[in-house]
Amino acid sequence: MPNQLLGSLKLDTGNSPNSALSTNFYSDNLSSALSDSQEQHSPREIFSGANPSCTSIQESNHYLHRPVSSVNHRHHGLHPSTRSFLPQDARYALLKLEAPLMEPNHDDQVMEDRSSRPTISGQGYRSWRNEDQSSNVVHVEKRHKSMEEASLQGLTSSSLKQLLIVCAKTLSDNNMKDFDQLIEKARSSVSITGDPIQRLGAYLVEGLVARKEASGNNIYHALKCREPEGKDLLSYMQMLYEICPYLKFGYMAANGAIAEACRNENHIHIIDFQIAQGIQWMTLLQALAARPGGAPQVRITGIDDPVSKYARGGGLEEVEKRLAAVSQTFNIPVEFNGVPALAPNVTRDMLDVRPFEVLVVNFPLQLHHTADESVDVSNPRDGLLRLVKSLSPKLVTLVEQDSNTNTTPFFNRFVETLDYYLAIFESIDVSLPRKSKERINVEQHCLARDIVNIIACEGKERVERHELLGKWKSRLTMAGFSQYPLSSYMNSVIRSLLRCYSEHYNLVEKDGAMLLGWKNRNLISASAWH
């Protein structure tokens, strides 16, 4: 690795607050964001169709993050310094919001139109949108060229966003003399405790230097594979879940579609291609358990790579314990089968598909990790979709980052990454103070490694390969799927959820799919297929 990165990548000893990728910076454990009460809720209460409030929407956070050991033990919740920045906790809200989907269909469609954000274009880039973006392409390219020229003539360090773009352009042009000068100027202007662009800039600078030194893959795997002390990483993911609605949005959209499609089914098999901690299924299982016609038998096949056990605090057996506790508590038969494998390596025999069960397949922020035809001539990404199609599922749910970083050339990919993650860093900024150690840990452990991988890596080493909703729709259509419109009722529920965070979050319904955005930037897409 380059000498200038060693200080920030000594994974066992580095502890400098000036080091953007120091993995030991603020190593305090966050207590599990889970608590429980002895209150009992009747099925009628669970299936309440009352308008959700900001208080009630946050109820399920503690339940979703219940410790593996027991669903009935009381825990202390989030770190005290974090609790004051979050909405007031209550109980069982998502159940109240999701469960009405088991009742008669809500057919009213809520549509919201919004003009498309211009996308970056350059040589080798193919737009998968239907709109004609030629004018946007010309405008963006002229803007980048003018920024580059102005910056090289004497850009001040305060214009950090432009400075970072020029750094990427000089690196893209292999102009190392100017790059070395500009990157040092950028390095002196970034800070992991600064405003959103300064914080993001700290990781972008590390990514650019890593690209120059060809050390990006080492950094990515060091950050990804480091076994955290205790359950640190689990706590960081819980923190991100609490302060931003991204995961909640994806889980609610997918669960709503599944609940609606399986409302009358008695044998349900869910194949989850990234089971993680299994928290997505807690509220759905409780809603199914309270179904007026009785609880169905549910089988969950959880697929995850071995590295993810660190984010769970253990292997897939920990997920099995959690689901078993839910099964016992809510009196719903649940069977779990863990498959510790990378998604492209999964075969039909591993999935134990049974003909009498209704099959549902879930892809939660995972499919972009599977390489496509630009990396592997066998096209594992489309091959995985064809495998799923061969299983004849009743429903496939897809949640993905709405970003164009898969086949886009480096410079345009850098600008796209800056634009996308700046929106995320801005959204985090409204939830936690800039000097909060919890916020620093969330950004370091949950976001930095992805940023470095997108910027510094190429070929098979670049595994963070996001695509826009339009491209996912093309892939699924070519694989033989038809779109299954998401519930307009769930649309209204999620819109209520977003009001509890910030007025800058917005929800767009587009062609039966949903997109969660921050200001004018789409961040997460959710869609369902059959």
Coordinates of C-alpha atoms in Angstrom, one line a residue:
M1 CA 0.0 0.0 0.0
P2 CA 1.2 3.6 -0.5
N3 CA 2.9 5.1 2.5
Q4 CA 0.3 8.0 2.7
L5 CA -2.4 5.4 3.4
L6 CA -0.6 3.3 6.0
G7 CA -1.6 5.6 8.8
S8 CA -5.3 5.3 8.0
L9 CA -5.2 1.6 7.3
K10 CA -3.4 0.1 10.3
L11 CA -6.5 -1.9 11.2
D12 CA -5.2 -2.9 14.6
T13 CA -3.3 0.2 15.8
G14 CA -4.4 3.2 13.8
N15 CA -6.5 5.6 15.9
S16 CA -5.9 9.0 14.5
P17 CA -9.0 11.2 14.2
N18 CA -7.5 12.7 11.1
S19 CA -7.4 9.4 9.3
A20 CA -10.5 8.9 7.2
L21 CA -10.3 5.1 7.1
S22 CA -9.0 4.4 10.6
T23 CA -11.1 1.4 11.6
N24 CA -10.4 1.8 15.3
F25 CA -11.6 5.4 15.6
Y26 CA -14.1 5.6 18.4
S27 CA -14.5 1.9 19.1
D28 CA -17.2 2.3 21.8
N29 CA -19.8 -0.5 21.5
L30 CA -23.3 0.7 20.9
S31 CA -25.8 -1.3 22.9
S32 CA -28.4 -3.1 20.8
A33 CA -31.3 -1.0 19.8
L34 CA -33.8 -3.4 21.1
S35 CA -36.3 -3.3 23.9
D36 CA -39.4 -5.2 24.7
S37 CA -42.5 -4.7 26.9
Q38 CA -45.0 -7.0 28.4
E39 CA -47.9 -5.4 26.6
Q40 CA -50.1 -7.7 24.7
H41 CA -51.7 -6.6 21.4
S42 CA -54.7 -8.3 19.9
P43 CA -54.9 -9.2 16.2
R44 CA -57.5 -6.4 15.9
E45 CA -55.0 -3.9 17.2
I46 CA -52.3 -5.2 14.9
F47 CA -54.6 -5.0 11.9
S48 CA -55.6 -1.4 12.8
G49 CA -55.9 0.8 9.8
A50 CA -55.5 4.0 11.8
N51 CA -53.4 6.8 10.3
P52 CA -49.8 6.3 11.4
S53 CA -48.1 9.0 13.4
C54 CA -44.5 9.8 13.7
T55 CA -44.5 8.2 17.1
S56 CA -46.1 5.0 16.1
I57 CA -44.0 4.5 13.0
Q58 CA -40.9 4.2 15.0
E59 CA -42.4 1.6 17.3
S60 CA -41.0 -1.4 15.5
N61 CA -37.4 -0.3 15.5
H62 CA -36.7 -2.1 18.8
Y63 CA -38.5 -5.2 17.8
L64 CA -36.7 -5.4 14.5
H65 CA -33.4 -5.2 16.2
R66 CA -34.2 -7.6 19.1
P67 CA -31.1 -9.5 20.3
V68 CA -30.5 -13.0 18.9
S69 CA -30.6 -14.5 22.4
S70 CA -34.2 -13.8 23.1
V71 CA -37.2 -11.8 21.9
N72 CA -38.4 -11.3 25.5
H73 CA -35.3 -9.9 27.2
R74 CA -35.2 -6.2 28.0
H75 CA -32.2 -4.2 26.7
H76 CA -31.2 -0.6 27.1
G77 CA -31.6 0.6 23.6
L78 CA -29.3 3.0 21.7
H79 CA -26.3 4.7 23.2
P80 CA -27.5 7.6 25.4
S81 CA -25.7 10.2 23.2
T82 CA -27.6 8.8 20.2
R83 CA -31.1 8.4 21.7
S84 CA -31.7 12.1 21.9
F85 CA -31.3 12.6 18.2
L86 CA -33.8 10.0 17.1
P87 CA -37.7 10.1 17.0
Q88 CA -39.5 8.8 20.1
D89 CA -39.6 5.1 20.3
A90 CA -43.0 3.3 20.5
R91 CA -44.1 -0.3 19.6
Y92 CA -45.3 -2.5 16.8
A93 CA -45.8 0.3 14.3
L94 CA -44.8 -1.4 11.2
L95 CA -47.1 -4.2 12.1
K96 CA -50.0 -1.8 12.2
L97 CA -48.9 -0.4 8.9
E98 CA -48.2 -3.6 7.0
A99 CA -50.9 -5.8 8.4
P100 CA -53.8 -4.0 6.7
L101 CA -52.4 -5.4 3.5
M102 CA -54.0 -8.7 4.6
E103 CA -57.4 -7.0 4.4
P104 CA -59.3 -6.2 1.1
N105 CA -57.2 -4.6 -1.6
H106 CA -56.5 -0.9 -1.7
D107 CA -56.9 0.0 -5.3
D108 CA -56.5 3.8 -5.2
Q109 CA -53.3 4.7 -7.0
V110 CA -51.3 7.6 -5.7
M111 CA -49.1 9.0 -8.4
E112 CA -46.5 11.7 -8.1
D113 CA -44.7 13.1 -11.1
R114 CA -41.3 14.6 -10.9
S115 CA -38.8 15.6 -13.6
S116 CA -35.9 13.3 -14.1
R117 CA -32.5 14.3 -12.7
P118 CA -30.0 14.7 -15.5
T119 CA -27.5 11.9 -15.7
I120 CA -23.8 12.0 -16.4
S121 CA -22.8 10.8 -19.9
G122 CA -19.6 10.1 -21.6
Q123 CA -17.8 7.7 -23.9
G124 CA -18.8 4.2 -23.3
Y125 CA -22.0 5.1 -21.3
R126 CA -25.4 3.8 -22.3
S127 CA -28.5 5.3 -21.0
W128 CA -31.2 2.8 -20.0
R129 CA -33.9 5.4 -19.6
N130 CA -36.5 6.0 -22.2
E131 CA -36.2 9.8 -22.1
D132 CA -34.1 11.6 -24.6
Q133 CA -31.2 13.0 -22.5
S134 CA -29.0 14.4 -25.2
S135 CA -29.4 18.0 -24.1
N136 CA -28.6 17.0 -20.5
V137 CA -25.5 15.2 -21.7
V138 CA -24.2 18.2 -23.5
H139 CA -24.9 20.5 -20.6
V140 CA -23.2 18.3 -18.0
E141 CA -20.1 17.7 -20.2
K142 CA -19.8 21.5 -20.7
R143 CA -20.2 22.1 -17.0
H144 CA -17.5 19.5 -16.1
K145 CA -15.1 21.0 -18.7
S146 CA -15.6 24.5 -17.4
M147 CA -15.1 23.4 -13.8
E148 CA -11.9 21.7 -14.8
E149 CA -10.5 24.7 -16.6
A150 CA -11.5 27.1 -13.8
S151 CA -10.0 24.8 -11.2
L152 CA -6.7 24.4 -12.9
Q153 CA -6.4 28.2 -13.2
G154 CA -6.6 28.6 -9.4
L155 CA -9.4 27.0 -7.5
T156 CA -9.7 27.8 -3.8
S157 CA -9.9 24.9 -1.4
S158 CA -13.4 26.1 -0.3
S159 CA -14.8 25.0 -3.6
L160 CA -14.3 21.4 -2.5
K161 CA -16.8 19.7 -4.7
Q162 CA -15.3 21.2 -7.8
L163 CA -11.8 20.5 -6.6
L164 CA -12.6 16.8 -6.1
I165 CA -14.1 16.6 -9.6
V166 CA -10.9 18.1 -11.0
C167 CA -8.8 15.6 -9.0
A168 CA -10.7 12.8 -10.6
K169 CA -10.4 14.3 -14.1
T170 CA -6.6 14.7 -13.9
L171 CA -6.3 11.1 -12.6
S172 CA -8.6 10.0 -15.5
D173 CA -6.3 11.8 -17.9
N174 CA -3.2 10.3 -16.3
N175 CA -2.0 13.8 -15.5
M176 CA -0.1 12.8 -12.4
K177 CA 1.8 16.0 -11.8
D178 CA -1.4 18.1 -11.5
F179 CA -3.1 15.2 -9.6
D180 CA -0.5 15.1 -6.9
Q181 CA -0.8 18.8 -6.4
L182 CA -4.6 18.9 -6.4
I183 CA -5.0 15.9 -4.2
E184 CA -2.9 17.4 -1.5
K185 CA -5.0 20.6 -1.7
A186 CA -8.1 18.4 -1.4
R187 CA -6.7 16.4 1.5
S188 CA -6.1 19.6 3.5
S189 CA -9.7 20.7 3.0
V190 CA -11.6 17.5 4.1
S191 CA -12.5 16.3 7.5
I192 CA -14.5 13.4 9.0
T193 CA -16.1 15.9 11.4
G194 CA -16.9 18.6 8.8
D195 CA -19.9 19.4 6.7
P196 CA -21.3 16.7 4.4
I197 CA -19.0 17.4 1.4
Q198 CA -15.9 17.6 3.7
R199 CA -16.8 14.2 5.3
L200 CA -17.5 12.6 2.0
G201 CA -14.4 14.2 0.5
A202 CA -12.3 12.5 3.1
Y203 CA -13.3 9.1 1.7
L204 CA -13.2 10.2 -1.9
V205 CA -9.6 11.4 -1.5
E206 CA -8.6 8.1 -0.1
G207 CA -10.3 6.3 -3.0
L208 CA -8.6 8.5 -5.6
V209 CA -5.2 7.9 -4.0
A210 CA -5.9 4.2 -3.7
R211 CA -6.8 4.1 -7.4
K212 CA -3.5 5.7 -8.3
E213 CA -1.6 3.3 -6.2
A214 CA -3.7 0.3 -7.2
S215 CA -4.5 -0.5 -3.6
G216 CA -8.3 -0.2 -3.6
N217 CA -9.0 -3.9 -3.4
N218 CA -6.8 -4.3 -0.4
I219 CA -8.5 -1.4 1.3
Y220 CA -12.0 -2.7 0.4
H221 CA -11.4 -6.2 1.8
A222 CA -9.6 -4.9 4.9
L223 CA -12.5 -2.7 5.7
K224 CA -15.1 -5.4 4.8
C225 CA -13.5 -8.4 6.3
R226 CA -12.1 -7.0 9.5
E227 CA -13.8 -8.9 12.4
P228 CA -15.2 -6.2 14.6
E229 CA -14.7 -6.2 18.3
G230 CA -17.8 -7.5 20.0
K231 CA -20.8 -6.5 18.0
D232 CA -19.6 -3.2 16.8
L233 CA -20.5 -3.6 13.1
L234 CA -23.9 -4.9 14.1
S235 CA -24.4 -1.7 16.1
Y236 CA -23.2 0.5 13.2
M237 CA -25.8 -1.1 10.9
Q238 CA -28.5 -0.7 13.6
M239 CA -27.5 3.0 13.9
L240 CA -27.8 3.5 10.1
Y241 CA -31.2 1.8 10.2
E242 CA -32.4 4.1 13.0
I243 CA -31.2 7.5 11.7
C244 CA -32.1 7.0 8.0
P245 CA -35.2 5.4 6.4
Y246 CA -33.3 3.6 3.6
L247 CA -33.6 0.1 5.0
K248 CA -37.0 0.7 6.5
F249 CA -38.2 1.8 3.1
G250 CA -36.9 -1.3 1.3
Y251 CA -38.2 -3.7 3.9
M252 CA -41.6 -2.1 4.1
A253 CA -42.1 -2.0 0.3
A254 CA -41.0 -5.6 -0.1
N255 CA -43.0 -6.9 2.8
G256 CA -46.1 -5.1 1.7
A257 CA -45.9 -6.7 -1.8
I258 CA -45.3 -10.2 -0.2
A259 CA -48.1 -9.8 2.3
E260 CA -50.5 -8.8 -0.5
A261 CA -49.4 -11.6 -2.9
C262 CA -49.6 -14.3 -0.1
R263 CA -52.7 -13.1 1.8
N264 CA -54.6 -16.4 1.1
E265 CA -51.6 -18.8 1.0
N266 CA -51.1 -21.4 3.7
H267 CA -47.6 -22.6 2.8
I268 CA -45.0 -19.9 2.0
H269 CA -41.4 -20.3 1.1
I270 CA -39.2 -17.2 1.2
I271 CA -35.8 -17.3 -0.4
D272 CA -33.8 -14.3 0.8
F273 CA -30.6 -13.8 -1.1
Q274 CA -29.1 -11.6 1.7
I275 CA -30.6 -12.7 5.0
A276 CA -28.2 -10.5 7.0
Q277 CA -29.7 -10.4 10.5
G278 CA -33.1 -11.6 9.4
I279 CA -34.8 -8.5 10.8
Q280 CA -36.8 -7.9 7.6
W281 CA -39.0 -10.8 8.4
M282 CA -39.9 -10.0 12.0
T283 CA -42.9 -7.8 11.4
L284 CA -44.1 -9.8 8.4
L285 CA -44.1 -13.0 10.5
Q286 CA -46.1 -11.3 13.2
A287 CA -48.6 -9.9 10.8
L288 CA -49.0 -13.4 9.2
A289 CA -49.4 -14.9 12.7
A290 CA -52.4 -12.6 13.4
R291 CA -54.1 -13.2 10.0
P292 CA -57.8 -13.8 10.5
G293 CA -57.8 -17.1 8.7
G294 CA -54.9 -18.4 10.9
A295 CA -51.2 -18.4 10.5
P296 CA -49.6 -20.0 7.5
Q297 CA -46.6 -22.3 7.6
V298 CA -43.5 -20.3 6.6
R299 CA -40.2 -21.6 5.4
I300 CA -37.3 -19.1 5.0
T301 CA -34.1 -20.0 3.1
G302 CA -31.4 -17.5 4.0
I303 CA -28.5 -17.0 1.7
D304 CA -25.4 -15.0 2.7
D305 CA -21.7 -14.9 2.2
P306 CA -19.6 -16.0 5.2
V307 CA -18.3 -12.5 5.7
S308 CA -21.7 -11.3 6.7
K309 CA -21.6 -13.3 9.9
Y310 CA -19.6 -10.4 11.4
A311 CA -22.5 -8.1 10.9
R312 CA -24.7 -10.6 12.7
G313 CA -22.4 -11.3 15.5
G314 CA -22.3 -14.9 14.4
G315 CA -23.2 -17.4 11.6
L316 CA -26.5 -18.2 10.1
E317 CA -27.4 -20.2 13.2
E318 CA -27.9 -16.9 14.9
V319 CA -30.6 -16.0 12.4
E320 CA -32.2 -19.4 13.0
K321 CA -32.3 -18.7 16.8
R322 CA -34.0 -15.3 16.2
L323 CA -36.6 -16.7 13.9
A324 CA -37.3 -19.6 16.2
A325 CA -37.9 -17.1 19.0
V326 CA -40.4 -15.2 16.9
S327 CA -42.1 -18.5 15.9
Q328 CA -42.6 -19.4 19.5
T329 CA -43.6 -16.0 20.7
F330 CA -46.3 -15.4 18.0
N331 CA -47.3 -19.0 17.5
I332 CA -46.5 -19.2 13.8
P333 CA -44.6 -22.3 12.4
V334 CA -41.3 -21.1 10.9
E335 CA -38.6 -23.3 9.4
F336 CA -35.2 -21.9 8.5
N337 CA -32.5 -23.2 6.2
G338 CA -29.2 -21.3 6.1
V339 CA -27.1 -21.4 2.9
P340 CA -23.6 -19.8 3.5
A341 CA -22.7 -19.1 -0.1
L342 CA -22.2 -16.3 -2.6
A343 CA -25.3 -15.6 -4.7
P344 CA -23.7 -16.6 -8.0
N345 CA -22.7 -20.0 -6.6
V346 CA -26.2 -20.9 -5.4
T347 CA -27.8 -23.9 -7.2
R348 CA -31.3 -25.1 -7.4
D349 CA -30.4 -28.1 -5.2
M350 CA -29.4 -25.8 -2.3
L351 CA -32.9 -24.2 -2.2
D352 CA -35.1 -27.3 -1.6
V353 CA -38.1 -25.9 -3.6
R354 CA -41.3 -27.9 -2.8
P355 CA -44.2 -28.0 -5.2
F356 CA -46.9 -27.4 -2.6
E357 CA -45.4 -24.1 -1.4
V358 CA -45.9 -20.6 -2.8
L359 CA -42.4 -19.3 -3.5
V360 CA -41.2 -15.7 -2.9
V361 CA -37.7 -14.5 -3.8
N362 CA -36.2 -11.4 -2.1
F363 CA -33.2 -9.4 -3.4
P364 CA -32.5 -6.7 -0.7
L365 CA -29.6 -4.4 -1.8
Q366 CA -27.7 -7.4 -3.0
L367 CA -28.1 -8.2 -6.7
H368 CA -25.6 -5.4 -7.7
H369 CA -22.8 -7.5 -6.1
T370 CA -23.2 -10.1 -8.7
A371 CA -21.1 -9.5 -11.8
D372 CA -22.7 -8.9 -15.2
E373 CA -21.6 -9.3 -18.8
S374 CA -19.1 -6.4 -18.6
V375 CA -17.1 -8.4 -16.0
D376 CA -17.7 -12.1 -16.8
V377 CA -18.7 -13.3 -20.3
S378 CA -21.0 -15.9 -18.6
N379 CA -23.1 -13.0 -17.2
P380 CA -23.7 -14.3 -13.6
R381 CA -26.2 -11.5 -12.9
D382 CA -28.6 -12.4 -15.6
G383 CA -27.9 -16.1 -15.0
L384 CA -29.0 -15.7 -11.4
L385 CA -32.3 -14.1 -12.6
R386 CA -32.8 -16.9 -15.0
L387 CA -32.3 -19.4 -12.2
V388 CA -34.9 -17.7 -10.1
K389 CA -37.3 -17.6 -13.1
S390 CA -36.9 -21.4 -13.5
L391 CA -38.2 -21.8 -9.9
S392 CA -41.5 -20.2 -11.0
P393 CA -41.9 -17.9 -8.0
K394 CA -45.1 -16.1 -7.3
L395 CA -43.2 -12.9 -6.5
V396 CA -39.7 -11.5 -6.7
T397 CA -38.9 -8.3 -4.7
L398 CA -36.0 -6.1 -5.6
V399 CA -34.5 -3.2 -3.6
E400 CA -31.5 -1.5 -5.0
Q401 CA -29.5 1.7 -4.8
D402 CA -30.6 3.9 -7.8
S403 CA -27.1 4.8 -9.0
N404 CA -25.3 4.3 -12.3
T405 CA -21.9 2.9 -11.4
N406 CA -21.8 -0.4 -13.2
T407 CA -20.3 0.1 -16.6
T408 CA -19.9 3.8 -16.5
P409 CA -16.3 5.0 -17.3
F410 CA -14.2 6.1 -14.3
F411 CA -14.6 9.9 -14.4
N412 CA -18.4 9.9 -14.9
R413 CA -18.6 7.1 -12.3
F414 CA -16.7 9.4 -9.8
V415 CA -19.1 12.3 -10.4
E416 CA -22.1 9.9 -10.0
T417 CA -20.7 8.6 -6.8
L418 CA -20.0 12.1 -5.4
D419 CA -23.6 13.1 -6.3
Y420 CA -25.2 10.0 -4.8
Y421 CA -23.3 9.8 -1.6
L422 CA -23.4 13.5 -0.9
A423 CA -27.2 13.2 -0.7
I424 CA -26.7 10.3 1.8
F425 CA -24.2 12.3 3.9
E426 CA -26.5 15.3 3.9
S427 CA -29.4 13.1 5.1
I428 CA -27.3 11.7 7.9
D429 CA -26.3 15.3 8.8
V430 CA -29.9 16.2 9.9
S431 CA -30.0 13.2 12.3
L432 CA -26.6 13.3 14.2
P433 CA -24.2 16.1 15.1
R434 CA -21.1 16.4 13.0
K435 CA -18.8 15.6 15.9
S436 CA -20.9 12.6 17.0
K437 CA -18.7 9.5 17.3
E438 CA -21.7 7.4 16.3
R439 CA -22.1 9.3 13.1
I440 CA -18.4 8.9 12.3
N441 CA -18.5 5.2 12.9
V442 CA -21.6 4.7 10.7
E443 CA -20.0 6.6 7.8
Q444 CA -16.7 4.8 8.2
H445 CA -18.0 1.3 8.6
C446 CA -21.1 1.3 6.5
L447 CA -20.3 3.6 3.6
A448 CA -16.6 4.3 3.2
R449 CA -15.6 0.8 1.9
D450 CA -18.3 0.9 -0.8
I451 CA -17.1 4.4 -1.9
V452 CA -13.5 3.2 -2.1
N453 CA -14.5 0.1 -4.1
I454 CA -16.5 2.1 -6.6
I455 CA -13.7 4.6 -7.2
A456 CA -10.5 2.7 -6.8
C457 CA -11.3 -0.8 -8.2
E458 CA -12.0 -2.2 -11.7
G459 CA -12.8 -5.5 -13.2
K460 CA -13.7 -8.4 -10.9
E461 CA -12.3 -6.4 -7.9
R462 CA -15.1 -3.8 -8.3
V463 CA -18.1 -5.5 -6.7
E464 CA -20.2 -2.4 -5.9
R465 CA -21.9 -2.2 -9.3
H466 CA -25.2 -0.3 -9.0
E467 CA -27.7 0.2 -11.8
L468 CA -30.7 2.5 -12.3
L469 CA -34.2 1.2 -12.0
G470 CA -34.6 1.3 -15.8
K471 CA -31.7 -1.1 -16.3
W472 CA -33.1 -3.5 -13.6
K473 CA -36.4 -3.5 -15.3
S474 CA -34.7 -4.4 -18.6
R475 CA -32.9 -7.3 -17.0
L476 CA -35.9 -8.7 -15.3
T477 CA -38.1 -8.3 -18.4
M478 CA -35.5 -10.1 -20.5
A479 CA -35.3 -12.9 -17.9
G480 CA -39.1 -13.5 -18.4
F481 CA -40.6 -11.5 -15.5
S482 CA -43.5 -9.0 -15.5
Q483 CA -43.8 -6.2 -13.1
Y484 CA -46.1 -6.5 -10.1
P485 CA -47.4 -3.1 -9.1
L486 CA -46.6 -2.1 -5.5
S487 CA -49.5 -1.3 -3.2
S488 CA -50.6 2.3 -3.3
Y489 CA -51.6 1.9 0.4
M490 CA -48.0 1.0 1.2
N491 CA -47.0 4.1 -0.7
S492 CA -49.0 6.3 1.6
V493 CA -47.6 4.5 4.7
I494 CA -44.0 5.0 3.6
R495 CA -44.8 8.7 2.8
S496 CA -46.0 9.1 6.4
L497 CA -42.8 7.4 7.6
L498 CA -40.6 9.9 5.7
R499 CA -42.3 12.9 7.3
C500 CA -40.9 11.7 10.6
Y501 CA -37.3 12.2 9.4
S502 CA -37.0 15.2 7.2
E503 CA -39.1 17.2 4.7
H504 CA -36.3 16.7 2.2
Y505 CA -37.1 13.0 1.8
N506 CA -39.5 12.3 -1.0
L507 CA -41.2 9.3 -2.5
V508 CA -41.9 8.9 -6.2
E509 CA -44.2 6.2 -7.7
K510 CA -43.0 5.4 -11.2
D511 CA -44.5 2.7 -13.4
G512 CA -45.5 0.6 -10.5
A513 CA -42.2 0.9 -8.6
M514 CA -41.2 3.3 -5.8
L515 CA -38.2 5.5 -5.5
L516 CA -37.0 7.0 -2.3
G517 CA -35.1 10.3 -2.7
W518 CA -33.3 13.1 -0.9
K519 CA -34.2 16.5 -2.4
N520 CA -33.8 16.0 -6.2
R521 CA -31.7 12.8 -6.0
N522 CA -33.2 9.3 -6.2
L523 CA -31.5 7.0 -3.8
I524 CA -33.3 3.7 -3.4
S525 CA -35.7 1.9 -5.8
A526 CA -38.1 -0.9 -4.8
S527 CA -40.0 -3.0 -7.3
A528 CA -41.8 -6.4 -7.4
W529 CA -42.0 -9.0 -10.2
H530 CA -43.9 -12.2 -11.0

